[in-house]
mmCIF file of C-alpha atoms in Angstrom:
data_model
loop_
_atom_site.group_PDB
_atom_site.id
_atom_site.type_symbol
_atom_site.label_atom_id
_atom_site.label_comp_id
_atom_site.label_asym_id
_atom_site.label_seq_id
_atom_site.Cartn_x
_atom_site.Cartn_y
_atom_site.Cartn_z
ATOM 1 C CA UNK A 13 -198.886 -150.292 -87.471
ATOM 2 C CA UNK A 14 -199.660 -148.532 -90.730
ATOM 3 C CA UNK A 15 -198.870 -145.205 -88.911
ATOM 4 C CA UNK A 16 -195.278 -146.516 -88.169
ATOM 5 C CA UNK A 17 -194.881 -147.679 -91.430
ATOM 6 C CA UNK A 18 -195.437 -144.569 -92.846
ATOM 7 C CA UNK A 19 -192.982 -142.822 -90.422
ATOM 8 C CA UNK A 20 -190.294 -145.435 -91.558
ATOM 9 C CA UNK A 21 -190.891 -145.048 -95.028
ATOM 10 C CA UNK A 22 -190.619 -140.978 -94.729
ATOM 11 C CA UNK A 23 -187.272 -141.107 -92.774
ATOM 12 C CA UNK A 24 -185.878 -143.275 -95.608
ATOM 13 C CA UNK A 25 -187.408 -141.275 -98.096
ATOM 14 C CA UNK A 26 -185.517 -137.852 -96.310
ATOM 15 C CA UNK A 27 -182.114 -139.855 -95.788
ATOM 16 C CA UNK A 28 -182.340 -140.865 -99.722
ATOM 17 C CA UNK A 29 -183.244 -137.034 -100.423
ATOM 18 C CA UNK A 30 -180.666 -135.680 -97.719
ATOM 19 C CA UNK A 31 -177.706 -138.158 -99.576
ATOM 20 C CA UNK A 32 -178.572 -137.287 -103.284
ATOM 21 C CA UNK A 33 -178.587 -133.611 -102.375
ATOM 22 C CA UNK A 34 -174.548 -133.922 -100.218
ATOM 23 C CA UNK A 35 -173.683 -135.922 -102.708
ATOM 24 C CA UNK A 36 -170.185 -135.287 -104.623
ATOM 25 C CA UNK A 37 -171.583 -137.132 -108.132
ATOM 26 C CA UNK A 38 -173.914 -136.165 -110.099
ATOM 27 C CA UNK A 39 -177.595 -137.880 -109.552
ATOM 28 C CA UNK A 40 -179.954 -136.694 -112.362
ATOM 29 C CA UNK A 41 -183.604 -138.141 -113.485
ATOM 30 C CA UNK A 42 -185.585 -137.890 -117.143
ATOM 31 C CA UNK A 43 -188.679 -138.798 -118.395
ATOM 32 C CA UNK A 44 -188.836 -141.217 -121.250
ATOM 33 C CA UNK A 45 -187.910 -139.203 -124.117
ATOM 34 C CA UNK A 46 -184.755 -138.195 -122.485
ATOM 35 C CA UNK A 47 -185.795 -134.900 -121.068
ATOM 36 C CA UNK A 48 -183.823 -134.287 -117.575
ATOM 37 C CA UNK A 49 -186.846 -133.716 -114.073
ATOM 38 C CA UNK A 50 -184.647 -133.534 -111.224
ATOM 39 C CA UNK A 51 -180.689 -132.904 -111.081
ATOM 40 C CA UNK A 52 -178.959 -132.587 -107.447
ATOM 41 C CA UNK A 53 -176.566 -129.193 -106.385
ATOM 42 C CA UNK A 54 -173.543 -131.680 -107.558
ATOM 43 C CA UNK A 55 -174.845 -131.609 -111.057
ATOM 44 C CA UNK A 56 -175.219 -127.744 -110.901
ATOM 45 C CA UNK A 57 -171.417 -127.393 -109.750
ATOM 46 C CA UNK A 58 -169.953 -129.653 -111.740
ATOM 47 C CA UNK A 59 -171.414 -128.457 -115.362
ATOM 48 C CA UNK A 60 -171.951 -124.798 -114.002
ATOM 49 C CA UNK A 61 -175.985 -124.537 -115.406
ATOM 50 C CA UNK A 62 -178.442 -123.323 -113.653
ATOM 51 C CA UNK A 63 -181.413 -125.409 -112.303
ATOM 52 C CA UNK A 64 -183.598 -123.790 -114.478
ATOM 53 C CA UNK A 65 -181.315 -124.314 -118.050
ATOM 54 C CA UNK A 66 -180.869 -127.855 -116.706
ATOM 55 C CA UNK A 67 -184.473 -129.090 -116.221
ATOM 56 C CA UNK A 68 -187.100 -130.044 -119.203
ATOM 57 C CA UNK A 69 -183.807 -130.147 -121.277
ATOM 58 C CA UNK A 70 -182.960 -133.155 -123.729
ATOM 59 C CA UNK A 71 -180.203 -135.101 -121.938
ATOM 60 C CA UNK A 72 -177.708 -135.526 -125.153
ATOM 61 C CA UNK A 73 -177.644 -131.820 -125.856
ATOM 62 C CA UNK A 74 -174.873 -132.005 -123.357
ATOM 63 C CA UNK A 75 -173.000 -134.789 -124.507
ATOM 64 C CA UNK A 76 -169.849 -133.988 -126.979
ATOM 65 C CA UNK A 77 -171.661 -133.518 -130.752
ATOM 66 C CA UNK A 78 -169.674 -135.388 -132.338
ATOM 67 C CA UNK A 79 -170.400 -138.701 -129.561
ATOM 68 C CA UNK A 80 -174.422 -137.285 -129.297
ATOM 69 C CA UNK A 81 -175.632 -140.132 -131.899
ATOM 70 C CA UNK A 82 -174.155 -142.649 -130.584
ATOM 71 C CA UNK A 83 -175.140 -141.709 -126.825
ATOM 72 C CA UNK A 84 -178.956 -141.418 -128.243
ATOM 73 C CA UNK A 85 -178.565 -145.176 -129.642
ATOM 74 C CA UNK A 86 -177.116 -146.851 -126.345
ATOM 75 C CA UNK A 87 -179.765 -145.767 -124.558
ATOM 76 C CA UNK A 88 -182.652 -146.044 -126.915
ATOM 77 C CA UNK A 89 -180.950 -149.889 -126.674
ATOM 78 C CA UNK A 90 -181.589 -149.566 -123.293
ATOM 79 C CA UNK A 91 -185.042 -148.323 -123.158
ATOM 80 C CA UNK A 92 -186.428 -150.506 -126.024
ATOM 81 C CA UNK A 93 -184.745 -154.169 -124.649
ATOM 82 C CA UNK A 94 -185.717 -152.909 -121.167
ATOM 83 C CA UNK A 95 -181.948 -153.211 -119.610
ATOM 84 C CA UNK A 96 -182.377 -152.560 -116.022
ATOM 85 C CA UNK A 97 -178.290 -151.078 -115.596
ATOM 86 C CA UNK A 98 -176.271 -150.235 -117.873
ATOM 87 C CA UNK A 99 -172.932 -148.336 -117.937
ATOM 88 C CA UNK A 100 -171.912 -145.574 -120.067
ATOM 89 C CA UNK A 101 -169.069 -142.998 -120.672
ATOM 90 C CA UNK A 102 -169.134 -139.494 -122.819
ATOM 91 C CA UNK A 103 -167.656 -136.234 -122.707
ATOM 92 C CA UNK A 104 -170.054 -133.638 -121.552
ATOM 93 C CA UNK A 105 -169.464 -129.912 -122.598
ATOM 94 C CA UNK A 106 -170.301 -127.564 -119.491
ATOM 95 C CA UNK A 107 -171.648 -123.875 -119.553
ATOM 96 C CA UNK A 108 -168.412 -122.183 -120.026
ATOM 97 C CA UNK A 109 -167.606 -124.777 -122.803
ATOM 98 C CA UNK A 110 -165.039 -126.757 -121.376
ATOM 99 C CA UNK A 111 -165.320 -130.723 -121.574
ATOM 100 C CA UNK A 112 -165.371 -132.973 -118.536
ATOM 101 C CA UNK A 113 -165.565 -137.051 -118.722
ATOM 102 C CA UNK A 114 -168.619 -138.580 -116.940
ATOM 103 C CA UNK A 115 -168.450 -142.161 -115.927
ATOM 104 C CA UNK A 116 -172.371 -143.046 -116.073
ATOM 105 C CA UNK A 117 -174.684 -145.819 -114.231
ATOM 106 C CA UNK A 118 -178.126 -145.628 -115.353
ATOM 107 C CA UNK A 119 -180.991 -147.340 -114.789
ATOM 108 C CA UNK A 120 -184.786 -147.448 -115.744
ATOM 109 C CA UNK A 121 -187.615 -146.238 -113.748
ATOM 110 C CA UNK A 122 -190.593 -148.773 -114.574
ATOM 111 C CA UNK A 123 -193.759 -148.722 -112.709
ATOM 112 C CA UNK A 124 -196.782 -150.751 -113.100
ATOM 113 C CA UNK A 125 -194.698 -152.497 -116.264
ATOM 114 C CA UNK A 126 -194.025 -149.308 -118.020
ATOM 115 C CA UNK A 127 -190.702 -147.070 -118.383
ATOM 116 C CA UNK A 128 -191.170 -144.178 -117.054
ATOM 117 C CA UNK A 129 -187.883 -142.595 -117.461
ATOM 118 C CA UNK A 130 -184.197 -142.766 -116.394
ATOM 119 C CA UNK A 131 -182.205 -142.458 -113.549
ATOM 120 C CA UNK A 132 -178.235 -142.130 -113.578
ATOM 121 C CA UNK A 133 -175.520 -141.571 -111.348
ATOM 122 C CA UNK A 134 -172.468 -140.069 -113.054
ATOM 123 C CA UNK A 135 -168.981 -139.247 -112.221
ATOM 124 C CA UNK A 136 -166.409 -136.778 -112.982
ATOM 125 C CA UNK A 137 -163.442 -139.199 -114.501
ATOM 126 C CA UNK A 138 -161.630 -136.026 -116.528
ATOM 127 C CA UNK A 139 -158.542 -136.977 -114.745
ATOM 128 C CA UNK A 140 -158.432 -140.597 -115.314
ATOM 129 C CA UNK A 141 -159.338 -140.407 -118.915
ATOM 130 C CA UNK A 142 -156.400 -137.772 -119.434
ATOM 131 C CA UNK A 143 -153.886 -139.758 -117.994
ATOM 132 C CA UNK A 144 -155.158 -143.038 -119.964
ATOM 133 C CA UNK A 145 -154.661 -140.331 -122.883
ATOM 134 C CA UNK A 146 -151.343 -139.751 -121.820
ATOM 135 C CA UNK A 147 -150.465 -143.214 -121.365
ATOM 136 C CA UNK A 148 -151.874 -144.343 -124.962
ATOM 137 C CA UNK A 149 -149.741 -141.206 -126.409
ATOM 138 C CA UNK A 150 -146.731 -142.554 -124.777
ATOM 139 C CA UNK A 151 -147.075 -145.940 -125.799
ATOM 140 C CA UNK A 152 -147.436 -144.405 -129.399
ATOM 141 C CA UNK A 153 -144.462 -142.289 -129.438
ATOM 142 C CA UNK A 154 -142.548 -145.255 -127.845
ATOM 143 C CA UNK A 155 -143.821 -147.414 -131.152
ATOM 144 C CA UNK A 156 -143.246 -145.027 -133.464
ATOM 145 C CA UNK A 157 -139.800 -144.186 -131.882
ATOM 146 C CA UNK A 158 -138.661 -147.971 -132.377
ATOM 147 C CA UNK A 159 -140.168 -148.034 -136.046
ATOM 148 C CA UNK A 160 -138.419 -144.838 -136.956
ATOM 149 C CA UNK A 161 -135.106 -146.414 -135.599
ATOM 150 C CA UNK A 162 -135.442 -149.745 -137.295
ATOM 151 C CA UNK A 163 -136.668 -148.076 -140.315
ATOM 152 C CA UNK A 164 -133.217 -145.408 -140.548
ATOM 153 C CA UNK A 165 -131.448 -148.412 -139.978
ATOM 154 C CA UNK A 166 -132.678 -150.304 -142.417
ATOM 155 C CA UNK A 167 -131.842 -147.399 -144.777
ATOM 156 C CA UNK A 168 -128.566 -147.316 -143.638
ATOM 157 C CA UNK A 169 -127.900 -150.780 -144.382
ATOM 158 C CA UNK A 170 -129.390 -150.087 -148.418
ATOM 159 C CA UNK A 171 -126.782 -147.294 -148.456
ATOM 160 C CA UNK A 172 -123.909 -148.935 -147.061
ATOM 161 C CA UNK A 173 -124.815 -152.371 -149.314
ATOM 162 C CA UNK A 174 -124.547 -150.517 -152.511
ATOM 163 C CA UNK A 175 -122.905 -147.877 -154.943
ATOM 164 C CA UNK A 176 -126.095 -148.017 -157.183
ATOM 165 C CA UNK A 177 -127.874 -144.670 -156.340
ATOM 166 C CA UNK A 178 -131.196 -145.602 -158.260
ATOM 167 C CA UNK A 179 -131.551 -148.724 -156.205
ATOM 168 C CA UNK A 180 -130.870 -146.344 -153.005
ATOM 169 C CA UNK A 181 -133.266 -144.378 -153.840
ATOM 170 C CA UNK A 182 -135.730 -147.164 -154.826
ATOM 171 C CA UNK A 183 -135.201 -148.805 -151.754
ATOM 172 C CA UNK A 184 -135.140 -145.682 -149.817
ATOM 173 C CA UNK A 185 -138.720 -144.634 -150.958
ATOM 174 C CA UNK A 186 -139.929 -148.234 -150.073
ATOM 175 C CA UNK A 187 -138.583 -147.328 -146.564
ATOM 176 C CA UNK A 188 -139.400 -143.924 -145.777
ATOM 177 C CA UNK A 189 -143.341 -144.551 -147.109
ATOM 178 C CA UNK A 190 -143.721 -146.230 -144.045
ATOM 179 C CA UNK A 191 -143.360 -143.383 -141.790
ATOM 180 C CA UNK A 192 -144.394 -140.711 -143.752
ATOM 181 C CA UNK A 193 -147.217 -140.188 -146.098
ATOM 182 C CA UNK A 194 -146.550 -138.924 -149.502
ATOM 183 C CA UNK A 195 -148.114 -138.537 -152.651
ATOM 184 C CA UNK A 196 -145.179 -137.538 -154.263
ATOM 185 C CA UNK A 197 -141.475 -137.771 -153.685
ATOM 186 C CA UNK A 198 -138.498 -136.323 -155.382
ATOM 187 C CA UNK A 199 -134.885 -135.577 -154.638
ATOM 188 C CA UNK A 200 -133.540 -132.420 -157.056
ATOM 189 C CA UNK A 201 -129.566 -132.394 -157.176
ATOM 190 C CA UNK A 202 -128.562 -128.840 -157.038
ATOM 191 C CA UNK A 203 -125.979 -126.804 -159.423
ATOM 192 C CA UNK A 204 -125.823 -123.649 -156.979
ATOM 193 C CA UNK A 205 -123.192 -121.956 -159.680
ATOM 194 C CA UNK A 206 -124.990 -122.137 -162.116
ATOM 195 C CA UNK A 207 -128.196 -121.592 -160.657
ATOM 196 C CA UNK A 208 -130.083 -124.690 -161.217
ATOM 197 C CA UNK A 209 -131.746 -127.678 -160.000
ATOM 198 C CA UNK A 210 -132.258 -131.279 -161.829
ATOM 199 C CA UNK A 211 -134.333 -133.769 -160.382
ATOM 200 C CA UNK A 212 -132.604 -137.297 -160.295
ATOM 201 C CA UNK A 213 -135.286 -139.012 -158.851
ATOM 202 C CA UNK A 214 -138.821 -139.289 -158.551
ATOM 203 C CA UNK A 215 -141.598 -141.605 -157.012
ATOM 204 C CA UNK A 216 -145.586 -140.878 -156.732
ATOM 205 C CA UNK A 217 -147.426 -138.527 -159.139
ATOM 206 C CA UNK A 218 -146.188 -136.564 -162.306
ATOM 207 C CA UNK A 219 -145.514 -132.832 -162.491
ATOM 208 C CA UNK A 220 -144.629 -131.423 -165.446
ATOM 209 C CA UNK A 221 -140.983 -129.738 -165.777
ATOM 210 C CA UNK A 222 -140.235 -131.922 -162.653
ATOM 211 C CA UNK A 223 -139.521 -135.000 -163.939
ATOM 212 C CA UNK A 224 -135.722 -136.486 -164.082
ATOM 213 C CA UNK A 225 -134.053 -135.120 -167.342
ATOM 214 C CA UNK A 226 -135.948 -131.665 -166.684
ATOM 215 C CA UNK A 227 -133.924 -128.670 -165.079
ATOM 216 C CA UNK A 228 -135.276 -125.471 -163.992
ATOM 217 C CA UNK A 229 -134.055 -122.276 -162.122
ATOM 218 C CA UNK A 230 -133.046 -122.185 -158.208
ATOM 219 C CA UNK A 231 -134.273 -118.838 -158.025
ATOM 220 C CA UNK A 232 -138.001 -118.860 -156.335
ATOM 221 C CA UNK A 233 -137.934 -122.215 -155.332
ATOM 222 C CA UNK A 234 -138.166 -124.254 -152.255
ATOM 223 C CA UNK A 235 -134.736 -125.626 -152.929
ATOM 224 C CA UNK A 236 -133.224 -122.020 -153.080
ATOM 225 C CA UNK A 237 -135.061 -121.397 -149.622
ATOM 226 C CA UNK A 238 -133.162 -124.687 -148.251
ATOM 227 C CA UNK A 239 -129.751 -123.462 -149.781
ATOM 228 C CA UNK A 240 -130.432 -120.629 -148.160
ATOM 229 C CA UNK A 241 -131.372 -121.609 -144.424
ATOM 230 C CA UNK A 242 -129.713 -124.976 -144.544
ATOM 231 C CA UNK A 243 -132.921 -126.225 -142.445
ATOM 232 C CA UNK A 244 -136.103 -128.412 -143.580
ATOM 233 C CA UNK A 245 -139.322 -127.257 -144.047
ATOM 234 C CA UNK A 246 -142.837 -127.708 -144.302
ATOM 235 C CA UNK A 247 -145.758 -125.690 -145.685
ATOM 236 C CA UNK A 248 -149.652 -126.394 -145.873
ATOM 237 C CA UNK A 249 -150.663 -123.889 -149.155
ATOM 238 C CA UNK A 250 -154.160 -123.998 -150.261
ATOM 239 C CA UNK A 251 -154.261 -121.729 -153.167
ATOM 240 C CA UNK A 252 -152.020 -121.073 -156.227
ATOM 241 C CA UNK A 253 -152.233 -117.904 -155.732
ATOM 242 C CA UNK A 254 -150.659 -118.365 -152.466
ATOM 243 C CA UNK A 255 -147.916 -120.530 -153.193
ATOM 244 C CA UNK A 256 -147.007 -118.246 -156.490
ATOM 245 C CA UNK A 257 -146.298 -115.419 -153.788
ATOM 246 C CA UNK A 258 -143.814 -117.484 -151.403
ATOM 247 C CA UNK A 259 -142.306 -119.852 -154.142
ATOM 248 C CA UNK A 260 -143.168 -118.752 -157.674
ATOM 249 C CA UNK A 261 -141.780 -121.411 -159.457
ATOM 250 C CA UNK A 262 -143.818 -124.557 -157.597
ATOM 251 C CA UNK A 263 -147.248 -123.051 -158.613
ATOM 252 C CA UNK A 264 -146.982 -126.191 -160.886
ATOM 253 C CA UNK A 265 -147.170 -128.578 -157.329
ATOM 254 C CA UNK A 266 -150.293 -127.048 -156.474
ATOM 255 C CA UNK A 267 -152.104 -126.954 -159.913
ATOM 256 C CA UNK A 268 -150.913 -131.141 -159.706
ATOM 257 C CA UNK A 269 -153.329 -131.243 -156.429
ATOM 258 C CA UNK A 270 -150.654 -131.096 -153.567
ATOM 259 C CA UNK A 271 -151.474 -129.200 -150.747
ATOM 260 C CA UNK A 272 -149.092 -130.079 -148.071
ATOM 261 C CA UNK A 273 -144.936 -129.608 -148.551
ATOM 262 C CA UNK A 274 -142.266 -131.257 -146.358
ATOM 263 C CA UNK A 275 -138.770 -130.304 -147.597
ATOM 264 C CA UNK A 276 -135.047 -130.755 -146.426
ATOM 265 C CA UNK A 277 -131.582 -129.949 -147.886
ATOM 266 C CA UNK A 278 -129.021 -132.366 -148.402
ATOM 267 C CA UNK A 279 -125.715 -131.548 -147.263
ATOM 268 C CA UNK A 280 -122.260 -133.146 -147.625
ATOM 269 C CA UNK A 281 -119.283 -131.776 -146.330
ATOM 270 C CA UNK A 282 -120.319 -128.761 -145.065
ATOM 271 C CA UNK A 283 -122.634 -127.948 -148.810
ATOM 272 C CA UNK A 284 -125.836 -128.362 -149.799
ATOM 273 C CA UNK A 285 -125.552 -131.007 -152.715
ATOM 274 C CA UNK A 286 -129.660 -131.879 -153.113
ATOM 275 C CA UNK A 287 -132.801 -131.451 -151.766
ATOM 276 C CA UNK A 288 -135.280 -133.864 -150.779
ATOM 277 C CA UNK A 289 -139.205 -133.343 -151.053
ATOM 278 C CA UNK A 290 -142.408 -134.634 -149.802
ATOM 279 C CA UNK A 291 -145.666 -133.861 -151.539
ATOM 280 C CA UNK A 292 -149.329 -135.050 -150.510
ATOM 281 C CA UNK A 293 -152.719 -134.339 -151.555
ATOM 282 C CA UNK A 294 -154.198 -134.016 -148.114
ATOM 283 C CA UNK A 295 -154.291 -130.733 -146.320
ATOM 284 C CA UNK A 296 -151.974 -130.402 -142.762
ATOM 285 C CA UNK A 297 -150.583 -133.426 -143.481
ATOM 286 C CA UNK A 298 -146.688 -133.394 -141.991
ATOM 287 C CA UNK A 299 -145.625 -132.217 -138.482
ATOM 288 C CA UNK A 300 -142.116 -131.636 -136.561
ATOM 289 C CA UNK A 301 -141.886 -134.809 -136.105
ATOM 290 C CA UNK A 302 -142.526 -135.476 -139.853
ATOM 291 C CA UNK A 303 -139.546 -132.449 -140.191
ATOM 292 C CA UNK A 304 -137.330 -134.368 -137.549
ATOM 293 C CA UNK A 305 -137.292 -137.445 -138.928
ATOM 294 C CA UNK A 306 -136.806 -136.306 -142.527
ATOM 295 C CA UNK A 307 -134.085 -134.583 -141.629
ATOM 296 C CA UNK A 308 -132.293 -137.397 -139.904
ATOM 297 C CA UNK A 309 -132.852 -139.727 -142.794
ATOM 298 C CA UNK A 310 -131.836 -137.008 -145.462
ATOM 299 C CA UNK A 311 -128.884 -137.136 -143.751
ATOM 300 C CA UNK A 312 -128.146 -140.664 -144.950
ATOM 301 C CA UNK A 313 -129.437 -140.056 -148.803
ATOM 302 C CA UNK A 314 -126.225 -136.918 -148.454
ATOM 303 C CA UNK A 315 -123.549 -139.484 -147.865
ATOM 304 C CA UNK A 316 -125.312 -141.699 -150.604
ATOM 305 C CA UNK A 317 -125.376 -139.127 -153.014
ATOM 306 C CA UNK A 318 -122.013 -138.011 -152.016
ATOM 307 C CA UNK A 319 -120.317 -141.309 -152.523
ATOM 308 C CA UNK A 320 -122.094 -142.450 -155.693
ATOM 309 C CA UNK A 321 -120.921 -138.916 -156.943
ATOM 310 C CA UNK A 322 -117.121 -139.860 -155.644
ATOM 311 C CA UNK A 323 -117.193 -143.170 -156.916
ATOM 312 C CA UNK A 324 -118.896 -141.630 -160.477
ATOM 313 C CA UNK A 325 -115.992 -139.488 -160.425
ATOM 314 C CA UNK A 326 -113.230 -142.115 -160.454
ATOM 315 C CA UNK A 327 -114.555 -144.725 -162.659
ATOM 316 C CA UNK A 328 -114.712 -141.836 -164.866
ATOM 317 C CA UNK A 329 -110.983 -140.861 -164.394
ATOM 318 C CA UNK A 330 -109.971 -144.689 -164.385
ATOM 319 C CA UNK A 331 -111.825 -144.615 -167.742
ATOM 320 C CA UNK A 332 -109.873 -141.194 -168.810
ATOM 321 C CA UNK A 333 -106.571 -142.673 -167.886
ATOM 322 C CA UNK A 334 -107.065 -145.762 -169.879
ATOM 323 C CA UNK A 335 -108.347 -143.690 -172.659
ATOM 324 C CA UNK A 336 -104.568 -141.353 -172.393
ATOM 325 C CA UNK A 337 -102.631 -144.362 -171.859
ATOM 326 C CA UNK A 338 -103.513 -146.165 -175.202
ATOM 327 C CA UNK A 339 -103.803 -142.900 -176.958
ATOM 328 C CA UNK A 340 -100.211 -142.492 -175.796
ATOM 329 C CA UNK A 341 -99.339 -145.692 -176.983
ATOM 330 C CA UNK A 342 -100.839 -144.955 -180.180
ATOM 331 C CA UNK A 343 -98.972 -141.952 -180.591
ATOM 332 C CA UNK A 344 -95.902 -143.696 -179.958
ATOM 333 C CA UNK A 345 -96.289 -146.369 -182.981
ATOM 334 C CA UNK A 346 -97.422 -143.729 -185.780
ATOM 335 C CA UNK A 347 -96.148 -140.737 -187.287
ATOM 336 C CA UNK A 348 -97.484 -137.621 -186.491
ATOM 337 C CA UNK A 349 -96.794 -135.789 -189.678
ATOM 338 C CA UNK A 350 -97.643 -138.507 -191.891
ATOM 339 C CA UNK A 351 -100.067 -140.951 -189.842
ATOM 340 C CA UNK A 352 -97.998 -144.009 -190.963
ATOM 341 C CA UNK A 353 -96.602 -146.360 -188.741
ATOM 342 C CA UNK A 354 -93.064 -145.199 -187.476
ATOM 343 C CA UNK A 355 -89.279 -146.993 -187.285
ATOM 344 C CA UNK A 356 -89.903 -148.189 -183.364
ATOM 345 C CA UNK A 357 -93.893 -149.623 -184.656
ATOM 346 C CA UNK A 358 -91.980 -150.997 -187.556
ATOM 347 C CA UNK A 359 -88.514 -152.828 -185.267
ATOM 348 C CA UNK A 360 -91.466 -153.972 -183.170
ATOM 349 C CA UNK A 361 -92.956 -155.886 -185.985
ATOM 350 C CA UNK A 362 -89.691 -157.208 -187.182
ATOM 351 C CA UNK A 363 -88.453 -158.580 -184.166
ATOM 352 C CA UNK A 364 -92.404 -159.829 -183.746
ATOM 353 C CA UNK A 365 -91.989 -161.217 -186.935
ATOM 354 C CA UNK A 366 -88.744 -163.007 -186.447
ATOM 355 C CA UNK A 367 -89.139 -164.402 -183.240
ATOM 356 C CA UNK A 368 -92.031 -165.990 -185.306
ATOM 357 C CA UNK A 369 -90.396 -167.295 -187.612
ATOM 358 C CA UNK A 370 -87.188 -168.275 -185.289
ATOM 359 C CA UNK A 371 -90.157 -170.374 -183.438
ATOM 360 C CA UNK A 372 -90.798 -172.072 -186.774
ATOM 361 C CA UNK A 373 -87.309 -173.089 -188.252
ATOM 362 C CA UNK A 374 -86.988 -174.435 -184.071
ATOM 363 C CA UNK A 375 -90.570 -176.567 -184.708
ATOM 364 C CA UNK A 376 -89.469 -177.865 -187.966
ATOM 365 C CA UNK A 377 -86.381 -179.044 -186.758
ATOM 366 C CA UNK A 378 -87.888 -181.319 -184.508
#
C-alpha cells in the first residue's frame, strides 16, 4: 500500500514537473528574501537570461526601476500578513533591454508554519496593456479635442461680443490658460516699416523692455523670425548663451527664468499685423499640438485685432470730420484777416436778434 502510494505520488510529481517545464507562462520560485531557485525554459525565452544569470538573483532587479519600490512593498505585504494569493502586475526589463508586461499570481510556500519562499505564475500581457494604452490615449485626445473646440468657441464668441480689444484679450488669456500652460503671455503688434514691435498686451510675469508702452527692434527677434516664415514656433533654450545666438534680442526671456517658447504670427489680410507668445518656466513644455492649436486660435485674436484697428480708425475719422466741419463753420462766421466776426456772423445775429424781439412785441400783445 505504501509502495503504491509512493508510485502515485511520483507520477504526479513528474506530470507537475513535465507541465511547468511545456509550459507557455512563466513559473518561477524564491526563497524568502526574494532571491529566484527554480525558473522553467518559458521564463528563459521570454526574458532572454540565461539559467545561470536568472537563479540566486533578487526578483525586483527585473522589475521596471522606477515600479521596483513599490513591487518590494506589495509583496513584503504579502509575506508579513501571510496572504496566501495575491495578484500583481509590473513591467519587467529583459536581457536585451526591452520591457514586457507580466500579469503575476503568486503565492507563499509555508511549511511546518513558516514561509519559506514564493511561488508565481506570470504572464506575458505586453499586448493587452498596449492596446489599453492606446485606448486611454484615444479617449484623451477625444477629451482634449472637445475642450479645444468648446474652448475656440468660446473665444470666438468674446471676439464677436465686443469691439473692446483689452477685454478680448483679458478674456482670451482666461480661455487659452486652460489648454495651454504659460507663465507668461504677450501679444507684440508689429510696425514692419519701421522696424519695430510694441507689446499691447501682457499677462503672467514681468520682463523688462517688454512691457506695454515699451518698443524695441524687429531685427533678432522671434517676431522677425514669424514675419519672416509666416508659421508658429516653439523652442526649448536652456542657456542665455544659447538663445543670444538664435534670437539676440530675447536673452532678456531667459535671464526672467523661461525656458520653453511657443510663438505664432498674426495675420490679417494676407499680413502679419502681431505676434502672439507663450512663455513658461518649465523645460519641454509645448508640443505640435500646443503649435496647432495656437495657431488656430491666433487666428481669431488677427480678426480681433484687425477690427478693433478698423473700428479705431473710423471713430477717429468720425472724430476728424466733426473736428473740420465746425472748424469750417468757424471759419465761415470770422474774418480771416482780422479774427472778428464777419457781415454773414453779424446778419445771423440780427435776424437772431429780431426774430427775438418780433417774438416779444407778439407776447406782449397778448
Amino acid at each position: 500500500m505504501l509502495q503504491r502510494e509512493k508510485e502515485s505520488l511520483r507520477k504526479s510529481e513528474e506530470r507537475y514537473r513535465t507541465l511547468v517545464e511545456d509550459a507557455s507562462d512563466i513559473v518561477f520560485e524564491t526563497d524568502n528574501t526574494g532571491h529566484f531557485t527554480f525558473v522553467n525554459p518559458a521564463a528563459i525565452r521570454i526574458l532572454g537570461y540565461g539559467k545561470k544569470e536568472i537563479i540566486g538573483r533578487h526578483c525586483p532587479t527585473l522589475i521596471r526601476p522606477d515600479m521596483r519600490e513599490e513591487a518590494m512593498r506589495f509583496f513584503g505585504i504579502q509575506f508579513v500578513k501571510g496572504l496566501q494569493n495575491t495578484y500583481s502586475e509590473y513591467p519587467v526589463i529583459t536581457k536585451e533591454g526591452g520591457e514586457i508586461w507580466l500579469a503575476q499570481n503568486t503565492k507563499l510556500i509555508v511549511q511546518d508554519g513558516h514561509v519559506e519562499g514564493f511561488q508565481a505564475m506570470a504572464r506575458d500581457i505586453t499586448a493587452l496593456k498596449r492596446a489599453e494604452e492606446e485606448l486611454r490615449r484615444n479617449q484623451d485626445v477625444a477629451e482634449r479635442l472637445a475642450q479645444e473646440m468648446a474652448i475656440i468657441a468660446e473665444i470666438g464668441k468674446v471676439v464677436g461680443s465686443t469691439l473692446d480689444i483689452e477685454e478680448i484679450y483679458e478674456r482670451f488669456a482666461a480661455e487659452v490658460l486652460k489648454l495651454i500652460p504659460f507663465d507668461r503671455l504677450s501679444v507684440n503688434l508689429l510696425d514692419i516699416d519701421q522696424g519695430i514691435a510694441r507689446p499691447v498686451y501682457v499677462s503672467g510675469e514681468y520682463i523688462t523692455g517688454r512691457q506695454p508702452g515699451d518698443a524695441f527692434p524687429l531685427k533678432g527677434s522671434v517676431s522677425e523670425l514669424l514675419v519672416r516664415t509666416r508659421v508658429g514656433m516653439f523652442s526649448h533654450p536652456f542657456s542665455v548663451e544659447e538663445m543670444d545666438k538664435r534670437f539676440p534680442n530675447h536673452s532678456a526671456s531667459i535671464q526672467a527664468g523661461m525656458r520653453s517658447l511657443l510663438s505664432v504670427p498674426l495675420i490679417s489680410r494676407d499680413k502679419v499685423i502681431a505676434s502672439l507668445h507663450f512663455r513658461s518656466k518649465k523645460p519641454n513644455a509645448y508640443t505640435e499640438q500646443d503649435l496647432r492649436l495656437a495657431e488656430r486660435i491666433g487666428e481669431q485674436i488677427a480678426g480681433a485685432i484687425a477690427n478693433a484697428r478698423l473700428y479705431a480708425s473710423l471713430k477717429k475719422t468720425e472724430q476728424e470730420l466733426k473736428e473740420s466741419e465746425q472748424r469750417y463753420r468757424d471759419l465761415s462766421m470770422i474774418d480771416d484777416l482780422t479774427q472778428l466776426y464777419n457781415s454773414r456772423h453779424n446778419s445771423i445775429f440780427t435776424f437772431s436778434l429780431k426774430a427775438k424781439q418780433s417774438g416779444r412785441t407778439a407776447m406782449d400783445s397778448l
